[in-house]
Each structure stands twice: as C-alpha cells, then as structure tokens.
Amino acid sequence: MDFSTVAIISIVLGACIVYKITKRSLFWNIPGPKSNSFVLGHICELLQNQVGLTDFEWQKTYGDIVRFKGSFGSDYIMISDPKALQRIFQTSGYRWRKTPQRREFSRLVAGKGLAWADGDVHKRQRKIMLPGFSAPEAKNLYPFFSSAAATLCSRWTDILSVSPEQRQPFDVSDWMSRATLDAIGQAAFDYDFGAMTDQDTELSKLYRSLMVKIFGPPSKAALLILDLFRYVPNSVMEFINDHNPRMSLLYRVNSLAEDTAKRLVDTKSDLLLQGKNKKDIMSLLVKANHEASQNPKVRLSEAELLAQMRVLLFAGHETSGTSLTFGLFELARHPDFQTRLRKEIRIMEKNIAERGDAEFTTQDLDSMPVLNAVVKETLRFHPVAVHLFRVAVDDDVLPLSKPIVTTTGELLRELIVPKGTRIVGSIPAYNRNKDVFGDDAFEFNIDRWLKPGQINNAVTLGVYANLATFSAGIRSCIGWRFAVLEIQAFLVELIRNFEFTATPALDGIRRESAFLMAPTIEGEVDKGSQMPLSVALARRDDDEL
C-alpha cells in the first residue's frame, strides 16, 4: 500500500471520527456507565474481562438497555431485554445486519460461508443447506455421535484400568475438543480426523484451542483497530487482515481446511454421479447444490461450498466441545445433579434391556427429563457464543419488556432507533435475565427446567428452550439440533461410565473471552483451553437406584 493510499485512508478515517465526536448522541439520555477513556470507550471492559462479568454488572446497575461507548465517543446499545431482542433477531428479517467487523471475523475463521453471508446471499446459502439440517437428518446422525462418545469412553477406561489410582486427572477440555472433532468429521463429512486415536492430522491438532491461541485475550490495540474498522471499506479491511502476520496460524488452518474440503467435495461429487450418495451433511449439501445446478442464482459457487465445510468444522466442534466441558464442570461441582442424572440413565438402561434393545435411541434421550434439564441449564449458564453485534439498516422501533427511565426521568416503553444504530445483543445477560429465568438465574440449577412455571415464556426467543444461545430468527444456528443431540449423546455415555469430581484447579477456572468463550486457568492462558477434572469409573450396581 503506497503513501498516497495510506494518506487518503487516514484523512477519511479522521473525518469520520471528527464527525462522530461533534455529533450529539441520539441516546444521550439512556442510562449507562461513564467511560474513563475517550479513545477506547468501554470496549476493553466488555471484551477483555471474563465472559459476562461486565454484562452482568451493567445489567444489574442500569437494566436491560444500556448505552456504552465505543472508540472515540461512538455509541453502542447493549440489549438483554426479551422483546427488544425478539424484534432485532426474530421478527425484523434483514433490517438488522451483522456489523462489518463481525462479518470479517467470520470470513477469517470460516471463509465466505453461511456465518459471513448476509441479506440475499445469506438467504440463498441457507436455503441450499437447510435440507441437511432438518430434524430427521439430525436423528440419522445420532450413531456417529454415540460412536464417538463410546470411543472416548474406551480410551478413558483403558487409561484408568492400568492406573494404580482409582481416580485420575483428565484435561476434559482437550479430550472434548478431540472427541467432538472426530464426531463432526464423521457426521458432517464421513471423514476420520483420528483425533482420539492419536492418529490425528495436522489440521485436527491446529484446531485445538484455536480461538484462545489467536484471539484470546485480545489486546487493547487489537480491540481499537477492530472497532475502527467500521470506518474503512470492507475490501481494505480484508486486505489488512489477509496480510497480518499475527494471523499466520489461522492462515495455515484455513489452507489445510480448504484442501481437505476440496478433496471431500470431489469425492462426494463422484459418488453422487455413481448413485452412491451418502447421508453425511456434506454429501447432502453436494446433492442439494447439484440439483440446483440449473439455476445459477440459487446454487453455491465452489468457494462457497468449500467455505461451508469450514463453517461446520469450526462451529460443529468448537462450540459443542466447550459446552460439554462446562457441563461436566458443573456436574463435578454439583454431585447431587450428577447422581440424579446417572440414576436416570441406569433406569433407562433397564428399560432398554427389557424391550430387547441394546442401545439408546434419540427417542430415549428426548424422554429423559434430567438429561435434558442438564443440557438446557448448561447452554443457559455457559453460552459459548457471547455477543451478537448488529447494525440497523433502516429506522426501527424496539418494543421493551419493561419501561426504562432515562437520565432526565422520562419513561420509555419503546426505543426509537435510527438507521446506523449499533447494538450488542448480550447472550450471557439475557440467559440470566431474572424476569425470564427466575430470581436464582445466577445459580446453576437444573430444577428450573423440571418444575412447571419456573421459566417465563411470555416472550419467546430463539430456537431452543427460550434461550439466546443459538441466536434466533433467520440467523439462528442452523445446526442447533445437532449440537443438542451431540451433547445428549456424550453426556449419557460419559455419566453412565464415569464419576467426575472437582480438582483444586477449578478454583482458578476462567471463562476466557476469545470472541467465543473458552475455559482457561488463571495465570495459564498461554497454555490454551484447560479444564482439569478428576475422573473415576462409575459403579454399575443397583445401590445407585
């Protein structure tokens, strides 16, 4: 980039900043924290702190609508109000778009696939992908999840059987990452990464702790640059990031993932022509794209098709693995919940044997109230996705579940937002909203899902259990059914075979902010994701029943 180009960009950026500084905020009377830094605003408090801590503090102090500052005095609105979130994410269509910075983050991690796409491009990509993510297709993939969970249990049993100690410490975070990568490899691509059998590829090794290694914890300079990217064209933002040496690890991952995806797409295309199409997600996607080949306005390009694999790899293993890790963390901290879940599993095992079967079915999993309460509470209490950044492309009016009192004493029952307004939907703050989940919303308690009337469903949000965890509406997580089923399958296998107890290291567990949430240990962030739990073989006698 020559000097004249840099000078032009600097002038434009400077003019934008001056304009923002001199323009009076339309939200000047909305309650919110005072900023101690004009340059950084509150972005470091929000994105450098442990996940949710700043959100919870602001929610407690100012309510479910909070004005806070971005860089150079710019305004953001943090939202955890159910009606406002429902309007933005569930009923407004594409009136609220992903911010350019968040789209760029998606491009860096997974290419120009579904997570990056917006508007008509997003609609087209999602339409092609939907057939592979229906409820029946999710159930068809259960054997892959169950098999991966059984392989993990076999590895742990072998380790414990040769140990002189009854209990052994396991880094559950690493094992869950490996297991869910193998599971998504089989279910989504009919491909074996070999992560659990120590035959893993370079790609599978690089995927472990990827987010923490690259994005966590973000520096002040990185957060400032990210916020200022809103003033530059997308092409300039992409050019800068594509030539950033700090992203070298991500470049290597992307290159390997694309090479692997291309080989798999070629193989599945050949099988399709031979009439031997399989039932994994990628095969279904290739088939759907082939059927749309007569309409170039509908079908995916080769680059888009390859990007979908990267989306599935990243979202399908990083999020599920972390959710499972925190689920086991909570069961170790709450042995009574763990005992209740194991008892329910033992009863279901007997029922299965009495009907002459040997394995759990998806219907069995769905009929287990304690299991599903553990899944829902884990996804509520420890959402892996943290913030949903959006910008209004048209003027809008946000309804509010509760009126807010402005700094001038005015009572607002709705919030008028002009085009260009930037909001942050806080998943952690909504998931612990006491008006929705009860006065004990800041406690991990599976009984809220087992007793009628504990959840306020007056405003429905999202695709699962009135949670914001999988987002909502047209941009809701397309693979949420797979995530829930995968977590169910792994929890059943793990709890029926092992007992989990806390270790002293759990006192130092952090919910690390790396754009997604990751478990780390205080003072050991450089070691990546960690979750050391004590594991022992579970009893299988009738004393537990």
Coordinates of C-alpha atoms in Angstrom, one line a residue:
M1 CA 0.0 0.0 0.0
D2 CA 1.7 3.3 -1.1
F3 CA 1.9 6.5 0.9
S4 CA -1.0 8.3 -1.0
T5 CA -3.4 5.4 -0.3
V6 CA -2.5 5.5 3.4
A7 CA -2.9 9.3 3.4
I8 CA -6.4 9.1 1.8
I9 CA -7.5 6.4 4.3
S10 CA -6.2 8.4 7.2
I11 CA -8.0 11.6 6.1
V12 CA -11.3 9.7 5.6
L13 CA -10.9 8.0 8.9
G14 CA -10.1 11.2 10.7
A15 CA -13.1 13.0 9.1
C16 CA -15.4 10.2 10.2
I17 CA -14.1 10.4 13.8
V18 CA -14.4 14.2 13.9
Y19 CA -18.0 13.9 12.7
K20 CA -18.8 11.3 15.3
I21 CA -17.2 13.4 18.1
T22 CA -19.1 16.6 17.2
K23 CA -22.5 14.9 16.5
R24 CA -24.7 14.7 19.6
S25 CA -25.7 11.2 20.5
L26 CA -29.4 10.3 20.0
F27 CA -29.1 8.1 23.1
W28 CA -27.6 10.7 25.4
N29 CA -30.3 10.2 28.0
I30 CA -30.2 6.3 28.0
P31 CA -28.6 5.1 31.3
G32 CA -25.1 3.6 31.1
P33 CA -21.6 3.7 32.5
K34 CA -19.3 6.6 32.3
S35 CA -16.2 6.0 30.2
N36 CA -12.7 6.6 31.5
S37 CA -11.2 6.5 28.0
F38 CA -12.3 8.7 25.1
V39 CA -10.1 6.7 22.7
L40 CA -11.1 3.2 23.8
G41 CA -14.5 3.8 25.4
H42 CA -15.8 0.6 27.1
I43 CA -14.6 -1.9 24.5
C44 CA -11.8 -3.3 26.7
E45 CA -14.2 -3.7 29.7
L46 CA -16.6 -5.6 27.6
L47 CA -14.2 -7.8 25.6
Q48 CA -11.2 -8.2 27.8
N49 CA -13.0 -9.1 31.0
Q50 CA -14.1 -12.7 31.7
V51 CA -17.1 -13.6 29.7
G52 CA -20.3 -12.0 31.0
L53 CA -18.9 -10.1 34.0
T54 CA -19.2 -6.7 32.5
D55 CA -22.6 -7.5 31.0
F56 CA -23.9 -8.7 34.4
E57 CA -22.6 -5.6 36.2
W58 CA -24.2 -3.3 33.7
Q59 CA -27.4 -5.2 33.6
K60 CA -27.7 -5.1 37.4
T61 CA -26.9 -1.4 37.6
Y62 CA -28.6 0.0 34.5
G63 CA -31.2 -2.6 33.4
D64 CA -31.7 -4.5 30.2
I65 CA -31.0 -1.5 27.9
V66 CA -27.6 0.1 28.4
R67 CA -25.8 2.8 26.5
F68 CA -22.0 2.4 26.4
K69 CA -19.1 3.9 24.5
G70 CA -17.1 2.5 21.6
S71 CA -13.9 4.2 20.4
F72 CA -13.7 8.0 20.1
G73 CA -17.1 8.6 21.8
S74 CA -19.2 6.4 19.5
D75 CA -22.4 4.9 20.9
Y76 CA -23.5 1.3 21.3
I77 CA -26.5 -0.1 23.0
M78 CA -26.2 -3.4 24.9
I79 CA -29.5 -5.3 25.0
S80 CA -30.8 -8.1 27.2
D81 CA -34.5 -7.2 27.0
P82 CA -36.5 -10.1 25.7
K83 CA -38.9 -8.1 23.5
A84 CA -36.2 -5.9 22.0
L85 CA -34.0 -9.0 21.2
Q86 CA -37.1 -10.7 19.7
R87 CA -37.6 -7.7 17.4
I88 CA -34.0 -7.5 16.3
F89 CA -33.2 -11.2 15.8
Q90 CA -36.5 -12.9 15.3
T91 CA -39.1 -10.7 13.6
S92 CA -37.3 -8.0 11.7
G93 CA -35.8 -10.1 8.9
Y94 CA -32.7 -8.5 7.5
R95 CA -33.4 -5.0 8.9
W96 CA -30.6 -5.6 11.4
R97 CA -27.4 -6.9 9.8
K98 CA -24.2 -8.2 11.2
T99 CA -21.7 -5.4 11.6
P100 CA -18.8 -5.4 9.0
Q101 CA -16.3 -6.2 11.7
R102 CA -18.2 -9.4 12.8
R103 CA -18.6 -10.5 9.2
E104 CA -14.9 -10.1 8.8
F105 CA -14.2 -12.2 11.8
S106 CA -16.4 -14.9 10.3
R107 CA -14.6 -14.6 7.0
L108 CA -11.2 -15.0 8.7
V109 CA -12.3 -18.1 10.7
A110 CA -14.5 -19.9 8.2
G111 CA -14.4 -18.1 4.8
K112 CA -17.4 -16.6 2.9
G113 CA -19.8 -19.2 4.1
L114 CA -23.1 -19.0 6.0
A115 CA -21.6 -17.3 9.1
W116 CA -20.3 -14.5 6.8
A117 CA -23.1 -14.1 4.4
D118 CA -25.8 -11.5 4.8
G119 CA -29.0 -10.5 3.0
D120 CA -29.8 -12.3 -0.3
V121 CA -26.5 -14.1 -0.2
H122 CA -27.3 -15.5 3.2
K123 CA -30.8 -16.4 2.2
R124 CA -29.5 -18.4 -0.8
Q125 CA -26.8 -20.2 1.1
R126 CA -29.1 -21.1 3.9
K127 CA -31.8 -22.4 1.5
I128 CA -29.3 -24.8 0.0
M129 CA -28.0 -26.0 3.4
L130 CA -31.4 -26.4 5.2
P131 CA -32.2 -29.9 3.8
G132 CA -29.1 -31.3 5.6
F133 CA -30.2 -29.9 9.0
S134 CA -33.8 -31.0 9.4
A135 CA -35.0 -32.9 12.4
P136 CA -35.0 -36.3 10.6
E137 CA -31.4 -35.7 9.3
A138 CA -30.3 -34.9 12.9
K139 CA -31.6 -38.1 14.2
N140 CA -29.9 -40.0 11.4
L141 CA -26.6 -38.7 12.7
Y142 CA -27.0 -39.9 16.2
P143 CA -25.0 -43.2 15.7
F144 CA -22.0 -41.0 14.7
F145 CA -22.2 -39.1 18.0
S146 CA -22.8 -42.2 20.1
S147 CA -19.9 -44.0 18.4
A148 CA -17.5 -41.1 19.0
A149 CA -18.6 -40.9 22.7
A150 CA -18.1 -44.7 23.1
T151 CA -14.6 -44.4 21.6
L152 CA -13.8 -41.6 24.1
C153 CA -15.1 -43.8 27.0
S154 CA -13.0 -46.7 25.8
R155 CA -9.8 -44.6 25.8
W156 CA -10.5 -43.3 29.3
T157 CA -11.4 -46.8 30.6
D158 CA -8.1 -48.1 29.2
I159 CA -6.1 -45.4 31.0
L160 CA -7.9 -45.9 34.3
S161 CA -7.7 -49.7 34.2
V162 CA -3.8 -49.6 34.2
S163 CA -3.5 -46.9 36.8
P164 CA -2.8 -47.7 40.4
E165 CA -5.1 -44.9 41.4
Q166 CA -8.8 -45.1 41.2
R167 CA -9.1 -41.5 40.1
Q168 CA -7.1 -39.7 37.5
P169 CA -7.0 -36.1 36.5
F170 CA -8.1 -35.6 32.9
D171 CA -7.9 -32.3 30.9
V172 CA -11.6 -32.6 29.9
S173 CA -11.3 -29.6 27.6
D174 CA -8.7 -31.2 25.4
W175 CA -10.5 -34.5 25.3
M176 CA -13.8 -32.9 24.4
S177 CA -12.2 -31.0 21.6
R178 CA -10.7 -34.1 20.2
A179 CA -13.9 -36.2 20.6
T180 CA -16.3 -33.6 19.1
L181 CA -13.9 -33.0 16.2
D182 CA -14.0 -36.7 15.4
A183 CA -17.7 -36.7 15.8
I184 CA -18.3 -33.8 13.4
G185 CA -15.8 -35.3 11.0
Q186 CA -17.9 -38.5 10.7
A187 CA -21.3 -36.9 10.9
A188 CA -20.7 -33.9 8.6
F189 CA -18.1 -35.3 6.2
D190 CA -17.8 -39.1 6.6
Y191 CA -14.2 -38.3 7.4
D192 CA -12.0 -39.6 10.2
F193 CA -9.7 -37.0 11.8
G194 CA -8.2 -39.6 14.1
A195 CA -8.0 -37.1 17.0
M196 CA -9.0 -39.6 19.7
T197 CA -6.8 -42.4 18.4
D198 CA -3.6 -40.3 18.4
Q199 CA -3.6 -40.6 14.6
D200 CA -4.8 -37.0 14.1
T201 CA -3.8 -34.9 11.2
E202 CA -2.1 -31.5 11.3
L203 CA -5.5 -29.9 10.8
S204 CA -7.1 -31.5 13.8
K205 CA -4.1 -30.6 16.0
L206 CA -4.3 -27.0 14.9
Y207 CA -8.0 -26.8 15.7
R208 CA -7.4 -27.4 19.4
S209 CA -7.5 -24.2 21.4
L210 CA -7.5 -22.3 18.2
M211 CA -9.6 -19.4 19.4
V212 CA -7.6 -18.8 22.6
K213 CA -4.3 -19.1 20.7
I214 CA -5.3 -16.5 18.1
F215 CA -7.9 -14.2 19.7
G216 CA -7.7 -14.5 23.4
P217 CA -7.3 -12.4 25.4
P218 CA -7.4 -9.6 22.8
S219 CA -5.1 -6.6 23.3
K220 CA -6.2 -3.0 23.6
A221 CA -4.6 -2.2 20.3
A222 CA -6.4 -5.1 18.6
L223 CA -9.8 -4.1 20.0
L224 CA -9.3 -0.5 19.0
I225 CA -8.3 -1.5 15.4
L226 CA -11.3 -3.8 15.3
D227 CA -13.7 -1.0 16.4
L228 CA -12.2 1.5 13.9
F229 CA -12.6 -0.9 11.1
R230 CA -16.2 0.3 10.8
Y231 CA -14.9 3.4 9.1
V232 CA -13.0 1.6 6.3
P233 CA -14.3 -0.2 3.2
N234 CA -14.7 -4.0 3.5
S235 CA -12.0 -4.5 0.8
V236 CA -9.5 -2.5 2.8
M237 CA -10.3 -4.4 6.0
E238 CA -9.9 -7.7 4.2
F239 CA -6.6 -6.7 2.7
I240 CA -5.2 -5.6 6.0
N241 CA -6.2 -8.8 7.7
D242 CA -5.0 -11.0 4.9
H243 CA -1.5 -9.6 5.3
N244 CA -1.4 -9.6 9.1
P245 CA 1.5 -11.8 10.4
R246 CA -0.3 -12.4 13.7
M247 CA -2.9 -14.4 11.7
S248 CA -0.3 -16.9 10.3
L249 CA -1.7 -19.8 12.4
L250 CA -5.2 -19.0 11.1
Y251 CA -3.9 -18.9 7.5
R252 CA -2.4 -22.3 7.9
V253 CA -5.6 -23.7 9.4
N254 CA -7.6 -22.2 6.6
S255 CA -5.3 -23.6 3.9
L256 CA -5.4 -27.1 5.3
A257 CA -9.2 -27.0 5.8
E258 CA -9.8 -25.8 2.2
D259 CA -7.5 -28.5 0.8
T260 CA -9.3 -31.2 2.8
A261 CA -12.7 -29.7 1.8
K262 CA -11.8 -29.7 -1.8
R263 CA -10.8 -33.4 -1.7
L264 CA -14.0 -34.3 0.1
V265 CA -16.3 -32.4 -2.3
D266 CA -14.6 -34.0 -5.3
T267 CA -15.1 -37.5 -3.8
K268 CA -18.7 -36.8 -2.9
S269 CA -19.4 -35.4 -6.3
D270 CA -18.0 -38.6 -7.9
L271 CA -20.1 -40.8 -5.6
L272 CA -23.2 -38.7 -6.4
L273 CA -22.7 -39.3 -10.2
Q274 CA -22.4 -43.0 -9.4
G275 CA -25.6 -43.0 -7.5
K276 CA -23.8 -43.8 -4.2
N277 CA -24.5 -40.6 -2.3
K278 CA -24.1 -41.0 1.5
K279 CA -26.1 -39.4 4.3
D280 CA -23.4 -37.2 5.9
I281 CA -24.1 -33.4 5.8
M282 CA -21.6 -32.6 3.1
S283 CA -22.9 -35.3 0.8
L284 CA -26.5 -33.9 1.3
L285 CA -25.1 -30.4 0.6
V286 CA -23.3 -31.5 -2.6
K287 CA -26.5 -33.3 -3.7
A288 CA -28.7 -30.2 -3.0
N289 CA -26.3 -28.0 -4.8
H290 CA -26.2 -30.4 -7.8
E291 CA -30.0 -30.3 -8.0
A292 CA -29.9 -26.5 -8.1
S293 CA -27.2 -26.5 -10.9
Q294 CA -29.8 -25.4 -13.5
N295 CA -30.3 -22.2 -11.6
P296 CA -27.1 -20.3 -11.1
K297 CA -28.9 -17.7 -8.9
V298 CA -29.6 -20.5 -6.3
R299 CA -26.6 -22.8 -6.3
L300 CA -23.4 -22.3 -4.3
S301 CA -20.1 -21.5 -6.0
E302 CA -17.2 -23.8 -5.4
A303 CA -15.7 -21.2 -3.0
E304 CA -19.0 -21.1 -1.1
L305 CA -19.3 -24.8 -1.0
L306 CA -15.8 -25.2 0.4
A307 CA -16.5 -22.4 3.0
Q308 CA -19.5 -24.4 4.3
M309 CA -17.1 -27.2 5.5
R310 CA -15.0 -24.7 7.4
V311 CA -18.2 -23.3 9.0
L312 CA -19.3 -26.8 10.0
L313 CA -15.9 -27.7 11.3
F314 CA -15.5 -24.6 13.4
A315 CA -19.0 -24.3 14.7
G316 CA -19.6 -28.0 15.0
H317 CA -16.7 -28.9 17.2
E318 CA -15.6 -25.7 19.0
T319 CA -19.0 -24.9 20.4
S320 CA -20.2 -28.4 21.3
G321 CA -16.8 -29.3 22.8
T322 CA -16.8 -26.2 25.0
S323 CA -20.4 -26.8 26.1
L324 CA -19.7 -30.3 27.1
T325 CA -16.6 -29.2 29.0
F326 CA -18.6 -26.7 31.1
G327 CA -21.5 -29.2 31.5
L328 CA -19.0 -31.7 33.1
F329 CA -17.5 -28.9 35.1
E330 CA -21.0 -28.1 36.7
L331 CA -21.8 -31.8 37.3
A332 CA -18.4 -32.1 39.1
R333 CA -19.3 -29.1 41.2
H334 CA -22.9 -30.4 41.8
P335 CA -22.5 -34.1 42.6
D336 CA -26.2 -34.3 43.5
F337 CA -27.2 -33.4 40.0
Q338 CA -24.6 -35.9 38.6
T339 CA -26.1 -38.6 40.8
R340 CA -29.6 -37.8 39.7
L341 CA -28.6 -38.0 36.0
R342 CA -26.7 -41.3 36.5
K343 CA -29.8 -42.7 38.2
E344 CA -32.0 -41.7 35.3
I345 CA -29.5 -43.3 32.9
R346 CA -29.5 -46.5 34.8
I347 CA -33.3 -46.7 34.8
M348 CA -33.3 -46.1 31.1
E349 CA -30.7 -48.8 30.6
K350 CA -33.0 -51.3 32.3
N351 CA -36.0 -50.2 30.2
I352 CA -34.0 -50.6 27.0
A353 CA -32.9 -54.1 28.0
E354 CA -36.4 -55.1 28.9
R355 CA -37.7 -54.2 25.5
G356 CA -34.9 -56.3 23.9
D357 CA -32.6 -53.5 22.7
A358 CA -29.0 -52.7 23.4
E359 CA -28.6 -49.1 22.6
F360 CA -30.2 -45.7 23.4
T361 CA -32.3 -44.1 20.7
T362 CA -33.0 -40.4 20.1
Q363 CA -36.5 -41.0 21.5
D364 CA -34.9 -42.3 24.7
L365 CA -32.8 -39.2 25.0
D366 CA -35.7 -36.9 24.5
S367 CA -37.7 -38.7 27.1
M368 CA -35.1 -38.2 29.9
P369 CA -36.1 -35.0 31.8
V370 CA -33.0 -34.8 34.0
L371 CA -30.7 -35.2 31.0
N372 CA -32.5 -32.5 29.1
A373 CA -32.5 -30.2 32.1
V374 CA -28.7 -30.6 32.4
V375 CA -28.3 -29.8 28.7
K376 CA -30.6 -26.7 28.9
E377 CA -29.0 -25.4 32.0
T378 CA -25.5 -25.8 30.6
L379 CA -26.4 -24.0 27.5
R380 CA -28.1 -21.3 29.5
F381 CA -25.4 -20.7 32.1
H382 CA -22.4 -21.1 29.9
P383 CA -23.3 -19.9 26.3
V384 CA -20.2 -20.3 24.1
A385 CA -21.2 -17.5 21.8
V386 CA -21.1 -14.3 23.7
H387 CA -22.2 -11.2 21.8
L388 CA -24.4 -10.6 18.8
F389 CA -23.3 -7.4 17.1
R390 CA -25.8 -5.8 14.7
V391 CA -26.4 -2.5 12.9
A392 CA -29.8 -1.2 11.8
V393 CA -30.1 -0.7 8.0
D394 CA -33.4 1.2 8.4
D395 CA -35.0 3.2 11.1
D396 CA -36.8 1.0 13.6
V397 CA -38.7 0.9 16.9
L398 CA -37.8 -1.6 19.6
P399 CA -40.5 -2.7 22.0
L400 CA -39.5 -3.2 25.6
S401 CA -40.5 -5.8 28.1
K402 CA -40.1 -3.3 30.9
P403 CA -40.1 0.5 30.5
I404 CA -36.8 2.3 31.1
V405 CA -36.3 5.5 33.0
T406 CA -34.0 8.0 31.2
T407 CA -31.4 10.1 32.9
T408 CA -33.9 13.0 32.6
G409 CA -36.7 11.0 34.3
E410 CA -38.7 10.2 31.2
L411 CA -40.4 6.8 31.0
L412 CA -39.8 4.9 27.7
R413 CA -41.9 1.9 26.7
E414 CA -40.2 1.6 23.4
L415 CA -36.8 2.7 21.9
I416 CA -36.7 4.6 18.7
V417 CA -33.5 3.7 16.8
P418 CA -32.4 5.4 13.6
K419 CA -30.6 3.8 10.7
G420 CA -27.0 3.1 11.6
T421 CA -27.6 2.3 15.3
R422 CA -25.2 -0.4 16.5
I423 CA -26.3 -2.8 19.2
V424 CA -24.8 -5.6 21.1
G425 CA -27.1 -8.5 22.0
S426 CA -25.7 -9.9 25.2
I427 CA -26.4 -13.7 25.3
P428 CA -25.0 -14.1 28.8
A429 CA -27.1 -11.3 30.2
Y430 CA -30.3 -12.4 28.5
N431 CA -29.7 -16.0 29.6
R432 CA -29.5 -14.8 33.2
N433 CA -32.4 -12.4 33.0
K434 CA -34.3 -12.8 36.2
D435 CA -37.6 -11.8 34.6
V436 CA -37.2 -14.8 32.3
F437 CA -35.4 -17.4 34.3
G438 CA -36.2 -16.6 37.9
D439 CA -34.6 -14.9 40.9
D440 CA -32.0 -17.7 41.0
A441 CA -30.9 -17.0 37.4
F442 CA -27.3 -16.6 38.5
E443 CA -27.2 -20.1 40.0
F444 CA -26.7 -23.3 38.1
N445 CA -29.9 -25.2 38.9
I446 CA -31.3 -27.9 36.7
D447 CA -34.6 -27.9 38.7
R448 CA -35.8 -24.7 36.9
W449 CA -36.4 -26.9 33.9
L450 CA -38.2 -29.7 35.9
K451 CA -40.7 -27.7 37.8
P452 CA -43.7 -26.0 36.0
G453 CA -43.8 -22.3 35.9
Q454 CA -40.1 -21.6 36.6
I455 CA -39.5 -20.2 33.1
N456 CA -41.3 -17.1 31.9
N457 CA -42.3 -17.8 28.3
A458 CA -44.4 -14.7 27.8
V459 CA -41.8 -13.6 25.1
T460 CA -40.4 -16.4 23.1
L461 CA -36.9 -16.2 21.8
G462 CA -34.6 -18.5 19.9
V463 CA -35.0 -22.0 18.6
Y464 CA -34.4 -24.0 21.8
A465 CA -35.8 -23.6 25.3
N466 CA -36.3 -19.8 25.1
L467 CA -32.5 -19.4 25.2
A468 CA -30.4 -16.9 23.2
T469 CA -27.6 -19.4 23.0
F470 CA -28.3 -20.4 19.3
S471 CA -29.4 -16.8 18.4
A472 CA -32.9 -16.5 16.8
G473 CA -34.7 -16.0 13.5
I474 CA -33.1 -16.1 10.1
R475 CA -29.6 -16.1 11.5
S476 CA -30.3 -18.8 14.2
C477 CA -27.7 -21.5 14.4
I478 CA -28.6 -23.9 11.5
G479 CA -27.0 -26.8 13.4
W480 CA -28.6 -26.4 16.8
R481 CA -30.4 -29.8 16.6
F482 CA -27.1 -31.5 16.0
A483 CA -25.5 -29.6 18.9
V484 CA -28.2 -30.6 21.3
L485 CA -28.2 -34.2 20.2
E486 CA -24.4 -34.4 20.3
I487 CA -24.3 -33.1 23.9
Q488 CA -27.1 -35.5 24.9
A489 CA -25.2 -38.5 23.4
F490 CA -21.9 -37.6 25.1
L491 CA -23.4 -36.9 28.5
V492 CA -25.2 -40.2 28.5
E493 CA -22.1 -42.2 27.7
L494 CA -19.8 -40.2 30.0
I495 CA -22.0 -40.2 33.1
R496 CA -23.0 -43.9 32.7
N497 CA -19.4 -44.8 32.7
F498 CA -17.5 -42.3 34.9
E499 CA -17.8 -40.2 38.0
F500 CA -16.5 -36.6 37.8
T501 CA -15.3 -34.7 40.8
A502 CA -13.7 -31.2 41.2
T503 CA -10.0 -30.6 41.4
P504 CA -8.2 -27.7 43.2
A505 CA -7.5 -26.2 39.8
L506 CA -11.2 -25.4 39.3
D507 CA -10.9 -22.5 41.8
G508 CA -8.9 -20.8 39.1
I509 CA -11.1 -21.5 36.1
R510 CA -11.8 -18.5 33.9
R511 CA -14.4 -18.1 31.2
E512 CA -11.9 -16.6 28.8
S513 CA -13.0 -14.1 26.2
A514 CA -11.7 -15.1 22.8
F515 CA -14.6 -13.8 20.8
L516 CA -16.1 -17.2 21.8
M517 CA -15.9 -18.4 25.4
A518 CA -13.2 -20.8 26.3
P519 CA -12.2 -22.4 29.7
T520 CA -8.7 -21.4 30.9
I521 CA -6.8 -21.4 34.2
E522 CA -5.8 -18.2 35.9
G523 CA -2.2 -17.4 35.1
E524 CA -2.0 -20.1 32.4
V525 CA -3.9 -18.5 29.5
D526 CA -0.8 -19.2 27.3
K527 CA -1.5 -22.9 27.6
G528 CA -4.8 -22.6 25.9
S529 CA -8.1 -24.1 26.9
Q530 CA -8.0 -26.3 30.1
M531 CA -10.5 -28.0 32.4
P532 CA -8.8 -30.5 34.8
L533 CA -11.4 -32.8 36.4
S534 CA -10.9 -35.9 38.5
V535 CA -12.3 -39.0 36.8
A536 CA -13.1 -42.4 38.1
L537 CA -15.0 -45.4 36.8
A538 CA -18.7 -45.2 37.8
R539 CA -20.3 -48.0 39.8
R540 CA -22.8 -50.2 37.9
D541 CA -24.6 -51.9 40.8
D542 CA -28.2 -51.4 42.0
D543 CA -27.2 -49.4 45.1
E544 CA -27.5 -46.2 43.0
L545 CA -31.2 -46.8 42.2

